[in-house]
Coordinates of C-alpha atoms and ligand atoms in Angstrom, one line a residue:
X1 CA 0.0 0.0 0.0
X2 CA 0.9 3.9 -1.0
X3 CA 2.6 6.1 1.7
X4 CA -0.3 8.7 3.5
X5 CA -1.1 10.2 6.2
X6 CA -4.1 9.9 8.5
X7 CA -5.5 13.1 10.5
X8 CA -7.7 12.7 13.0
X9 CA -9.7 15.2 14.2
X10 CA -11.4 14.6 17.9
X11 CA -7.6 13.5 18.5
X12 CA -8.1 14.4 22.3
X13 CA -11.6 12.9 22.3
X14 CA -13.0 9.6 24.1
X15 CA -13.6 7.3 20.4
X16 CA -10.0 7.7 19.3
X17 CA -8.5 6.4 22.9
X18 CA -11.2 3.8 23.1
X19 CA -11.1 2.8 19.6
X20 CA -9.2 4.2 17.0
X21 CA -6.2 4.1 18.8
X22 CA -6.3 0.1 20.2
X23 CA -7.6 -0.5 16.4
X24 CA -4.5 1.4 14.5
X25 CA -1.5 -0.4 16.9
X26 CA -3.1 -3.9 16.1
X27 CA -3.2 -2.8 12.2
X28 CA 0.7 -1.8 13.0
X29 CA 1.3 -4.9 15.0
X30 CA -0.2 -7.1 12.1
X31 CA 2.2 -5.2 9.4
X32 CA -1.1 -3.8 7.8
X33 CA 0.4 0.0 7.9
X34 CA 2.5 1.1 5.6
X35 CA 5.8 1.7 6.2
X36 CA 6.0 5.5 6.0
X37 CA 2.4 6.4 7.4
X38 CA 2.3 9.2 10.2
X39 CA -1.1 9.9 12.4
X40 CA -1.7 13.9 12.8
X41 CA -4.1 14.0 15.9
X42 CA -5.9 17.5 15.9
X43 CA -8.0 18.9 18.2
X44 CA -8.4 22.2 19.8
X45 CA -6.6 21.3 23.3
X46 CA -2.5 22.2 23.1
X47 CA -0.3 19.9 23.2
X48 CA 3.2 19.5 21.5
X49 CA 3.8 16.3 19.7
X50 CA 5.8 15.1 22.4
X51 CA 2.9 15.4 25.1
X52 CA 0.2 13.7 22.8
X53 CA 2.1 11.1 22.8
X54 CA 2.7 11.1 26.5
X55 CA -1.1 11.6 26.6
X56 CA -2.0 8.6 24.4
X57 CA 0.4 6.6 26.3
X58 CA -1.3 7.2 29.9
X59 CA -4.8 7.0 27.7
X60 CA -3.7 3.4 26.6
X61 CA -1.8 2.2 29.4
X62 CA -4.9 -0.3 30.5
X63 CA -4.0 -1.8 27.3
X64 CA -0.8 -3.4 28.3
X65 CA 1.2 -3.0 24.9
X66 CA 4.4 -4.2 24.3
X67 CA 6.7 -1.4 25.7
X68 CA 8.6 -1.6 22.2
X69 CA 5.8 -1.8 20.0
X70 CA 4.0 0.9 21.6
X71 CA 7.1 3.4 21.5
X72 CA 7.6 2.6 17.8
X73 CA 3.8 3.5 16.9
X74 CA 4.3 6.4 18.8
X75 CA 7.2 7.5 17.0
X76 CA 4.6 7.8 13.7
X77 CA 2.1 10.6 16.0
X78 CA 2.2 14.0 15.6
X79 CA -0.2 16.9 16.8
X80 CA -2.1 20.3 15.2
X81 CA -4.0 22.3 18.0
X82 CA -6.6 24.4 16.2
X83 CA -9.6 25.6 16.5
X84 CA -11.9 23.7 14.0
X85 CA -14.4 26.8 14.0
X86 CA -11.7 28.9 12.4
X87 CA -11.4 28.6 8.7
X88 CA -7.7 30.7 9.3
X89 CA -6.0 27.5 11.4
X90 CA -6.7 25.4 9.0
X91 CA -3.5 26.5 7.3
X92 CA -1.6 25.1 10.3
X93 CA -2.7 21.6 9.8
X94 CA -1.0 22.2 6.1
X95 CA 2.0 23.2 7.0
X96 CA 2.6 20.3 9.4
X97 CA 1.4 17.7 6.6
X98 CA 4.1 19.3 4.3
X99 CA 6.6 20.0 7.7
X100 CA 6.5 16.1 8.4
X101 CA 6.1 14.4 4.9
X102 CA 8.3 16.7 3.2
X103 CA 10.5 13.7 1.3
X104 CA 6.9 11.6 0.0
X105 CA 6.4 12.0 -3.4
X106 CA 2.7 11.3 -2.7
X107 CA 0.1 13.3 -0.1
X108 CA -2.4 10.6 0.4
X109 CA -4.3 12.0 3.3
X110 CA -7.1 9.8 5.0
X111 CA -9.4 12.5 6.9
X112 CA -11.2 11.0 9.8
X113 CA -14.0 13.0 11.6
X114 CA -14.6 11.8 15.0
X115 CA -15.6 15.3 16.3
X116 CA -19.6 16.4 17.3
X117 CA -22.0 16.3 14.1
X118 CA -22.0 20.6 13.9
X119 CA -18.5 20.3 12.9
X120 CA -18.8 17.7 9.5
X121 CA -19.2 20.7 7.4
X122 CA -17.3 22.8 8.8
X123 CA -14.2 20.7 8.4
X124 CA -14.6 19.8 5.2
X125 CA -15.1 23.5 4.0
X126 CA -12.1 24.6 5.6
X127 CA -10.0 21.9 4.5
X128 CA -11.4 22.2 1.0
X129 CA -10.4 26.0 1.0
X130 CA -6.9 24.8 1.6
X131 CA -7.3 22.6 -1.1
X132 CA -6.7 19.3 1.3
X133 CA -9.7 18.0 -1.0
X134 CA -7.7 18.3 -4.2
X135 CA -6.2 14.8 -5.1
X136 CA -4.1 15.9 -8.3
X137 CA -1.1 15.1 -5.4
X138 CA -2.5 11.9 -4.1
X139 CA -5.9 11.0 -2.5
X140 CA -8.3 11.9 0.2
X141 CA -10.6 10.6 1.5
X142 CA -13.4 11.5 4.3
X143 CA -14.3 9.3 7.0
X144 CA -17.5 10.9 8.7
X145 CA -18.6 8.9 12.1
X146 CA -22.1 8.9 12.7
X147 CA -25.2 10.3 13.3
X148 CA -24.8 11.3 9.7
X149 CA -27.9 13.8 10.4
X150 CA -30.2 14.6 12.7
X151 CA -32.9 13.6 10.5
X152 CA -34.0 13.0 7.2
X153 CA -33.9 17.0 5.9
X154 CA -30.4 17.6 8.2
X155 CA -28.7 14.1 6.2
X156 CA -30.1 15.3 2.5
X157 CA -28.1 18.6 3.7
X158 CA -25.2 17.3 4.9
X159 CA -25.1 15.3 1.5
X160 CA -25.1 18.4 -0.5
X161 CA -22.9 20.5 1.6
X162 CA -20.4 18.1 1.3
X163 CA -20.6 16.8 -2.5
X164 CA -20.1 20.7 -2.8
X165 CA -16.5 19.7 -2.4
X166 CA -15.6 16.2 -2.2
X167 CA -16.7 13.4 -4.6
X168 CA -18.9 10.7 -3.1
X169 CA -16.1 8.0 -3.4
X170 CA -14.4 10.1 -1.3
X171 CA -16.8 9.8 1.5
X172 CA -16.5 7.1 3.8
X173 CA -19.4 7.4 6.2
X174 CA -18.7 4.9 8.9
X175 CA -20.8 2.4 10.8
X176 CA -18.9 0.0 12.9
X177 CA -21.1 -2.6 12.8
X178 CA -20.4 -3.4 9.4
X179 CA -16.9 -4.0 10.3
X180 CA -17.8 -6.8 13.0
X181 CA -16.8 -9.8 11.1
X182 CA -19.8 -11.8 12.5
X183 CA -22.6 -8.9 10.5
X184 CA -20.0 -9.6 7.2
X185 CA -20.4 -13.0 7.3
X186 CA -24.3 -12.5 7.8
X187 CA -23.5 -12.4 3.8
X188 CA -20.9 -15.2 2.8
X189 CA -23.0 -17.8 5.3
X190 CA -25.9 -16.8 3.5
X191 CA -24.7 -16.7 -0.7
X192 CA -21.5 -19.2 -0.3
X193 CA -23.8 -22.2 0.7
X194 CA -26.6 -22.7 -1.4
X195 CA -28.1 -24.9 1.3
X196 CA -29.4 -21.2 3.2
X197 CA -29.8 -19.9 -0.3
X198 CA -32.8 -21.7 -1.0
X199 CA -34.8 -21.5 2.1
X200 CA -33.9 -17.6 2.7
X201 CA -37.4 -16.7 1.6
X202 CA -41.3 -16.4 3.3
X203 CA -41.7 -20.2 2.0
X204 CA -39.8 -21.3 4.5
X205 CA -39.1 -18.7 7.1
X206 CA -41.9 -17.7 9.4
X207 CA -40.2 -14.8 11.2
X208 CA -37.1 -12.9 12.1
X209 CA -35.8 -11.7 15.3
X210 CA -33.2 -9.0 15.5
X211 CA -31.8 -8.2 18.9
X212 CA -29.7 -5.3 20.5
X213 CA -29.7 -5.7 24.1
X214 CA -26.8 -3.3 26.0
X215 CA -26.3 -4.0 29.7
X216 CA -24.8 -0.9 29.8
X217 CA -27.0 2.7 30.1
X218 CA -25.8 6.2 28.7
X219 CA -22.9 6.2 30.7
X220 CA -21.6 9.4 30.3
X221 CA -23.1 10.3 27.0
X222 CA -26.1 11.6 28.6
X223 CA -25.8 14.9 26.6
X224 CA -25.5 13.2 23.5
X225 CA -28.7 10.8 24.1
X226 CA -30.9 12.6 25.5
X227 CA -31.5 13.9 21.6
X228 CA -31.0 11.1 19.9
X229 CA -32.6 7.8 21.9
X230 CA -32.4 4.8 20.1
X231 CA -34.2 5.6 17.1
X232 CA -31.4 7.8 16.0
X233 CA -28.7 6.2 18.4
X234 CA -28.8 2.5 16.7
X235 CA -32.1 1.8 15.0
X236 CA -31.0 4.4 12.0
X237 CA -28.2 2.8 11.1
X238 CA -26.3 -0.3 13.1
X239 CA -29.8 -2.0 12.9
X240 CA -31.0 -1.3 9.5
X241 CA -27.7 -1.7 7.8
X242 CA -27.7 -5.2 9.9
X243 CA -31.5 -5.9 8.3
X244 CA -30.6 -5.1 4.9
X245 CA -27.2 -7.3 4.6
X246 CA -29.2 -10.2 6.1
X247 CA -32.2 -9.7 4.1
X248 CA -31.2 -7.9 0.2
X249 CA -31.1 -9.8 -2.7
X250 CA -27.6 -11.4 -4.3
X251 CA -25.1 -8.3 -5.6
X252 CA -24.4 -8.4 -9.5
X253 CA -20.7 -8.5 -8.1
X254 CA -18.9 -8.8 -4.5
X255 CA -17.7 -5.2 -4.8
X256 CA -18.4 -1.6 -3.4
X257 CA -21.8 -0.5 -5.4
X258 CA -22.8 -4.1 -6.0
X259 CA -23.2 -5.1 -2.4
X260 CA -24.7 -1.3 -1.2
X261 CA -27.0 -1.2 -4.5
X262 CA -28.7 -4.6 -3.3
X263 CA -28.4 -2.8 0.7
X264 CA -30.3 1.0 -0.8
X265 CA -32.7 -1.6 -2.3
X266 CA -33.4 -3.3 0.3
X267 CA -34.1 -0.5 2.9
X268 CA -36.4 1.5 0.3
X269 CA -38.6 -2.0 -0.1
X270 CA -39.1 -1.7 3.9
X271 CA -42.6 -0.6 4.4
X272 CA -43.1 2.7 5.8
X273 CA -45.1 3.5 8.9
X274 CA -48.1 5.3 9.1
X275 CA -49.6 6.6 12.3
X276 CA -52.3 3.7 12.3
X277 CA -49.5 1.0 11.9
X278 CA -47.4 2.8 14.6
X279 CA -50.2 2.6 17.4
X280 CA -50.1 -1.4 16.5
X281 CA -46.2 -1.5 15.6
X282 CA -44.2 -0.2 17.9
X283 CA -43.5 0.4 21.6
X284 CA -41.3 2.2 23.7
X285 CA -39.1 2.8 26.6
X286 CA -36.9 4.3 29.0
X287 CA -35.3 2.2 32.0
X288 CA -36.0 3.4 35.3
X289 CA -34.1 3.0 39.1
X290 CA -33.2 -0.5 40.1
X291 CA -31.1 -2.5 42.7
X292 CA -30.0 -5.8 43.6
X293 CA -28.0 -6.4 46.6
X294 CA -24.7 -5.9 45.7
X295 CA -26.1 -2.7 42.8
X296 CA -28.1 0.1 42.8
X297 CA -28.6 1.4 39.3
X298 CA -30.0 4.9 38.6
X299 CA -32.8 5.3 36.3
X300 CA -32.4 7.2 32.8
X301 CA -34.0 10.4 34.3
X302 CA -31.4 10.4 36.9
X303 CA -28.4 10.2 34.6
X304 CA -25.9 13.2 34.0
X305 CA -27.4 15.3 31.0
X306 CA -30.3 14.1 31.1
X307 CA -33.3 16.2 31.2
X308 CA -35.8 15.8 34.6
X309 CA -39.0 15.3 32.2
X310 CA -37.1 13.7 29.2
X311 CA -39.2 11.4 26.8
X312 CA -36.3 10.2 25.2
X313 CA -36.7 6.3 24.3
X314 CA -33.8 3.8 25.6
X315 CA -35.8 0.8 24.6
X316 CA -37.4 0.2 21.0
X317 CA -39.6 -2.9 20.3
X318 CA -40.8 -3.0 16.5
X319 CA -42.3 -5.0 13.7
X320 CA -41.7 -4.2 10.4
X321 CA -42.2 -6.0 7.2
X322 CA -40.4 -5.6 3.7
X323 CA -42.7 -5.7 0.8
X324 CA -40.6 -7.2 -2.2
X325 CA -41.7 -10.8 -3.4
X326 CA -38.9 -13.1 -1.1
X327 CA -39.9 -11.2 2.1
X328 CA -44.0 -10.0 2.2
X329 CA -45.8 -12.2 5.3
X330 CA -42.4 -12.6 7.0
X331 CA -42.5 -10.1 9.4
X332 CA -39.4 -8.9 11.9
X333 CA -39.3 -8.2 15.5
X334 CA -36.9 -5.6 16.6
X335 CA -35.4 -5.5 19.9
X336 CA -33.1 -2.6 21.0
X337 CA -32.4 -1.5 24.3
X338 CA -30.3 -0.4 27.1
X339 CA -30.1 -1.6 30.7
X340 CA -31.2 -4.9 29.9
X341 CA -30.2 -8.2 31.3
X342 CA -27.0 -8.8 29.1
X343 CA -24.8 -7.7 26.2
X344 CA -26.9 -9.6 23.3
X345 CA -26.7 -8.4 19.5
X346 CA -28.2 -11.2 17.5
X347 CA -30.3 -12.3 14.6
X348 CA -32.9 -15.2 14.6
X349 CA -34.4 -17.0 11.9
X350 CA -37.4 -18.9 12.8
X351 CA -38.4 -21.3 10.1
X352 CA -41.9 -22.3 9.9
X353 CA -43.7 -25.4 11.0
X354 CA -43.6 -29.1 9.5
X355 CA -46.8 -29.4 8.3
X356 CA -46.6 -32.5 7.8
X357 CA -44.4 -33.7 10.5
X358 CA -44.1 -37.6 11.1
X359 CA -43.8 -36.7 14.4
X360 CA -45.3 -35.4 17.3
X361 CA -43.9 -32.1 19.4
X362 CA -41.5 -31.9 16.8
X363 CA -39.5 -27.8 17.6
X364 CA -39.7 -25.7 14.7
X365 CA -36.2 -24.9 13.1
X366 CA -34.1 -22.0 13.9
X367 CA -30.4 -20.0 12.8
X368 CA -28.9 -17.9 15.2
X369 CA -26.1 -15.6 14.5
X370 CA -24.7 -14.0 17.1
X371 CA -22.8 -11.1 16.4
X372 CA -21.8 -10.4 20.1
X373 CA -20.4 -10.9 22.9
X374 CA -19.8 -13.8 20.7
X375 CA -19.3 -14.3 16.9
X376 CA -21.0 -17.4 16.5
X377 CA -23.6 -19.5 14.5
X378 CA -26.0 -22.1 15.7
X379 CA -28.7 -24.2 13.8
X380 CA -31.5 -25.9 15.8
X381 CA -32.5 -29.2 14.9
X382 CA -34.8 -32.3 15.6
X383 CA -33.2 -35.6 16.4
X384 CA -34.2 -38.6 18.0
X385 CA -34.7 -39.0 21.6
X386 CA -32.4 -42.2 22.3
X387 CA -34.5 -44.8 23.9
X388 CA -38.1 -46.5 23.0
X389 CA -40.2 -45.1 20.0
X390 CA -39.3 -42.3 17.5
X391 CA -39.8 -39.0 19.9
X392 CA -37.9 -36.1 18.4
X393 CA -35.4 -33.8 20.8
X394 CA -33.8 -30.4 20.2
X395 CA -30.2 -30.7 18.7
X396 CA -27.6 -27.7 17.6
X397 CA -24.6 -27.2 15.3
X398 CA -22.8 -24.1 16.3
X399 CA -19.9 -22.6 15.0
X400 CA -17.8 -20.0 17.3
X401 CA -15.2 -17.9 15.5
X402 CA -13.1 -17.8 19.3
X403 CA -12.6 -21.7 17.9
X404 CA -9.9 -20.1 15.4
X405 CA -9.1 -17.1 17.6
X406 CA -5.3 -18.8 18.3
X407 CA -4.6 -19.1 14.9
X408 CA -6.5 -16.4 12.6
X409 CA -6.3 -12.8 13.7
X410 CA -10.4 -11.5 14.3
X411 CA -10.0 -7.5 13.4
X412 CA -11.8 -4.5 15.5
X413 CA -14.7 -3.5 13.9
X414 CA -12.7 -0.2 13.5
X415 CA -9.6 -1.8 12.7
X416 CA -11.1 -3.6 9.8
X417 CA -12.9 -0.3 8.5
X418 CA -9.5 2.1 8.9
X419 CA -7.7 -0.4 7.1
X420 CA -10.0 -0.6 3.9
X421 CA -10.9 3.3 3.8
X422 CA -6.6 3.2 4.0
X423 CA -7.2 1.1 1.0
X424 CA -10.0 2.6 -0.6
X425 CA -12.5 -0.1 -0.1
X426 CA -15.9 1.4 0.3
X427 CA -18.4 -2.0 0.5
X428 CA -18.1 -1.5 3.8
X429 CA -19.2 2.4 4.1
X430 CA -22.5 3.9 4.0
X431 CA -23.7 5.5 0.4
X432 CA -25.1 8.6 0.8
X433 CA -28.5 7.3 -0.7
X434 CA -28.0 4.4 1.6
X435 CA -28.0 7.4 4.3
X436 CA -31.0 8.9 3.1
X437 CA -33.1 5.3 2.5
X438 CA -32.4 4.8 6.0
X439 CA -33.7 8.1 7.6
X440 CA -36.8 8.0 5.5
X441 CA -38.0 4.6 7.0
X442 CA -36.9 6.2 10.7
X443 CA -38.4 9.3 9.8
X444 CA -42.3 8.8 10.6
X445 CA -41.4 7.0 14.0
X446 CA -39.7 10.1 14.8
X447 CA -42.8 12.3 13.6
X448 CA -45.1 9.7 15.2
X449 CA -43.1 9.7 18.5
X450 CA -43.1 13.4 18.7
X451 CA -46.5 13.7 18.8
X452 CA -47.6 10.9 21.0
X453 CA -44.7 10.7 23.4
X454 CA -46.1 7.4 25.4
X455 CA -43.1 5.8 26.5
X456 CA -43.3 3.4 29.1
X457 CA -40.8 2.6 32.1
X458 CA -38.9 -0.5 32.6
X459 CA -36.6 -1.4 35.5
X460 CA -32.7 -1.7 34.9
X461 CA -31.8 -5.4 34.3
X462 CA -35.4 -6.5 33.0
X463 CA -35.7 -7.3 29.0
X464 CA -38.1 -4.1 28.4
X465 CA -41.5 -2.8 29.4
X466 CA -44.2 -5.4 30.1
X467 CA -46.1 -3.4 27.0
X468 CA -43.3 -4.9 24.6
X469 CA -44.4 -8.6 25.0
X470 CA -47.5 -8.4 23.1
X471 CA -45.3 -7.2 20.6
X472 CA -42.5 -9.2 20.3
X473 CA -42.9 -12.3 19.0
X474 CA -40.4 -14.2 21.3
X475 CA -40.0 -13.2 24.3
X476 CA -36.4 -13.9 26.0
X477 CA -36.1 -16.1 28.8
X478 CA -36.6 -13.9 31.8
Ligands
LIG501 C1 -22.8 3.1 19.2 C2 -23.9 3.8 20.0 O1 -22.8 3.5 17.9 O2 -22.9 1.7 19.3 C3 -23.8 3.3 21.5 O3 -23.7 5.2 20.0 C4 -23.8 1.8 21.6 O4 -24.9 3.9 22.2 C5 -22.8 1.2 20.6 O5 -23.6 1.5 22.9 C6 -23.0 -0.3 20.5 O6 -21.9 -0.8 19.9 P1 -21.3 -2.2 20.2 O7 -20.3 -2.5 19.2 O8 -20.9 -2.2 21.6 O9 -22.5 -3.1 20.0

C-alpha cells in the first residue's frame, strides 16, 4: 500500500482512545500500515507532539502493549492544536502535513472526523479552501462517524454540503457494525452455501428476530442521548444496515456499489409507517431505578445530561415488514435497548412449522447468528430422543469464530474499517443514498413519537417494558 497520512480530528476525544487508537496499533502490530504512514491528531486542546504522545500513552496504558511496540507507533504521531471553527488555522494543519512528509512524493491524506455532528461541514469546508480535497497530489478521502444527520432534511443537507466539495467515493461514512466480522459474514454464510440460499425466503421462514440488548445505560453520553434515543442512536443505522445485509437480494458482483446497491434496495422496499401502523407497531421505553443487593442502578432520568422530564426512548420494540416478493408475510421483530439483562446483538431465523411432521412435538427450526459478545452461528434441529419409539429432541450445530481465535487474527470492527478506507475499499461504508433510504424509514417513528410521546418505564436489568411482550414475537427467557 501507497505512503499517506491519517489526521484525526477529535484527537483528544473519548472514540480515538477507546477505539481508533487500540484498532491502529493492532493494524501496525499485524504489518497492515505502511511503512511510511504518520497519524496527525488534531484537536483544539494544546499539546506538543511530544505530550500527545505522553497523553495517548497514559490514555492506553490499561492496554498493556508491548513497551517496544508501543514506542515505535508512537514514533509515527504527531499533533495540530486548532480551533476547528476557524477557517484561518486550518493552514496550520497544512503546513505540518508538508513539515512532516516533506520527502513523500505522494500526499495521500485519510481524513477522519470523530468530532460532534456541527463540525462535519465545517471541516470539510475549511479543509477544502486549503485545497486538502484536491487529489491531483494523491488521494483523500473522508471518514464521517455517525449520526450522519439529525434527521431526514439535516442528512439530505449534509449530503449536498459536502458533495459541494468532495466526490462521493471520497466519502466514507462509517458504521462499525459493518466492520464486526460476524454482521460480514451474515453475507458469505448466506450466498457461499446454497443450502441457506434456497430456504432464505417467506416459504420457508416464518419470522425474524433482530436483537440489540446493552447491559450498559448512557454512561456518560447523557448529553449526547438525551436527543438522539435509540431511534437515532442504533435503529437508524447499526440495525438497518444489519437488516438489509441479512435480508437484500444477491449483488451483481462482490464489490463496493454491488453489495450497497442490493443494501439501498433493500431499505427502500421496507414498508413505511403510518400513524395507524405505529399505534399497532411499535413500543417504547426508558429504563428506570433498580437495585439488587450488591447494585443500585439509577434510572435514565437520573443520569448526567439528562433532562428531569425527558421522553427520550432507551428501549425500542418494533415489527416491520419488507414488501418485495422473497420477504411479504415474513414479518421482523426488533429489539433494541439499554439496561437490559445482558450484552446480546443477534439475529434469529425462525423457520416455519412441518406441516406434515411424522412426528409429534417436533420444535420448529431456527439460525442464530450471534454477532456479540460472541461471533457465532447455531442451527437448531430435531433428532431422535435415544430410547423407545421415534420422539424427536432439540439438537444444535454451532460454530464459534473464538474456535480459530489462536490461529486467525479477528479484526476490531474499527480496525477492519480504517484499514480498507486506507485502501480505498468502500463496500463496507455507508452511500449517501444508503443514508438517506435509512432516515426515510426512521423518519415517521420520529414524527409519530413526537406527537404521542407514550413511553413506558422498565426497571434496569429487565428485558423491556411489560407493553413490549405483546409485541414481540419471542420473548427472551426472563
Ligand atoms: C454506538 C452507540 O454507535 O454503538 C452506542 O452510539 C452503543 O450507544 C454502541 O452502545 C454499541 O456498539 P457495540 O459495538 O458495543 O454493540
Amino acid at each position: 500500500m501507497s505512503k499517506y497520512t491519517l489526521v484525526i480530528f477529535g484527537a483528544s476525544g473519548d472514540l480515538t482512545k477507546r477505539l481508533l487508537m487500540p484498532s491502529l496499533i493492532s493494524l501496525y502490530k499485524t504489518n497492515k500500515l505502511a511503512e511510511k504512514f504518520t497519524i496527525i491528531g488534531v484537536s483544539r486542546t494544546k499539546f506538543s507532539d511530544e505530550e500527545y504522545r505522553e497523553k495517548l500513552k497514559n490514555d492506553l496504558a490499561n492496554n498493556k502493549y508491548d513497551e517496544k511496540l508501543l514506542n515505535n507507533f508512537l514514533s509515527h504521531i504527531y499533533y495540530q492544536p486548532i480551533d476547528t471553527a476557524d477557517p484561518e488555522d486550518y493552514s496550520l494543519v497544512n503546513i505540518k502535513l508538508k513539515s512532516i512528509n516533506k520527502n513523500l512524493d505522494k500526499n495521500n491524506i485519510l481524513f477522519y472526523l470523530s468530532t460532534p455532528p456541527i463540525l462535519y461541514k465545517t471541516i470539510v469546508k475549511n479543509l477544502s479552501s486549503v485545497g486538502l480535497n484536491q487529489e491531483k497530489d494523491g488521494w483523500k478521502r473522508f471518514i464521517i462517524e455517525k449520526p450522519f444527520g439529525y434527521d431526514l432534511s439535516s442528512a439530505i443537507d449534509l449530503n449536498k454540503e459536502l458533495a459541494k466539495d468532495l466526490n462521493e467515493d471520497q466519502i466514507y461514512r462509517i458504521d462499525h457494525y459493518l466492520g464486526k466480522e460476524a454482521v460480514q459474514n451474515l453475507i458469505v454464510t448466506r450466498f457461499a452455501n446454497p443450502i441457506f440460499e434456497t430456504i432464505w425466503d417467506n416459504k420457508h421462514i416464518d419470522y425474524i428476530e433482530i436483537t440489540s440488548a446493552e447491559s450498559i445505560g448512557v454512561e456518560k453520553r447523557g448529553g449526547y442521548y438525551d436527543n438522539a434515543g435509540a431511534m437515532r442512536d442504533m435503529l437508524q443505522n447499526h440495525i438497518l444496515q444489519t437488516l438489509a445485509i441479512f435480508t437484500m437480494e444477491a449483488p451483481q458482483k462482490m464489490d463496493a456499489n454491488g453489495i450497497r446497491d442490493q443494501i439501498t434496495a433493500l431499505i427502500k422496499n421496507i414498508k413505511i409507517f403510518n400513524e395507524k401502523d405505529l399505534n399497532t407497531n411499535l413500543v417504547l421505553g426508558q429504563y428506570s431505578e433498580n437495585s439488587n443487593n450488591d447494585q443500585k442502578l439509577p434510572g435514565y432520568l437520573d443520569e448526567e445530561g439528562i433532562a428531569k422530564d425527558s421522553k427520550t426512548e432507551t428501549f425500542i420494540a418494533l415489527k416491520l415488514n419488507i414488501q418485495n416478493k422473497r420477504w411479504s408475510d415474513t414479518p421482523i421483530y426488533i429489539r433494541i435497548g439499554k439496561r437490559l439483562p445482558k450484552k446480546l446483538a443477534e439475529i434469529t431465523i425462525h423457520f416455519k412449522e412441518n406441516q406434515n411432521s411424522l412426528f409429534k412435538n417436533s420444535a420448529r427450526n431456527s439460525l442464530i447468528f450471534e454477532i456479540q459478545p460472541d461471533a457465532s452461528l447455531s442451527f437448531k434441529f430435531n433428532l431422535k430422543e435415544p430410547g423407545e419409539g421415534f420422539n424427536t429432541r432439540e439438537g444444535c450445530l454451532d460454530f464459534a469464530y473464538s474456535s480459530i481465535e489462536k490461529t486467525t487474527h479477528l479484526m476490531l470492527g474499527y480496525e477492519r474499517l480504517i484499514f480498507d478506507a486506507l485502501k480505498g475499499d468502500a463496500t463496507l461504508f455507508t452511500r449517501s443514498d444508503t443514508i438517506e433510504a435509512c432516515w426515510s424509514f426512521v423518519q415517521p417513528i420520529i414524527d409519530y413519537k413526537n406527537n404521542n410521546p407514550k413511553v413506558y418505564q422498565y426497571p434496569c436489568w429487565s428485558w423491556g417494558p411489560k407493553e413490549s411482550d405483546n409485541l414481540l414475537k419471542t420473548i427472551i427467557e426472563r
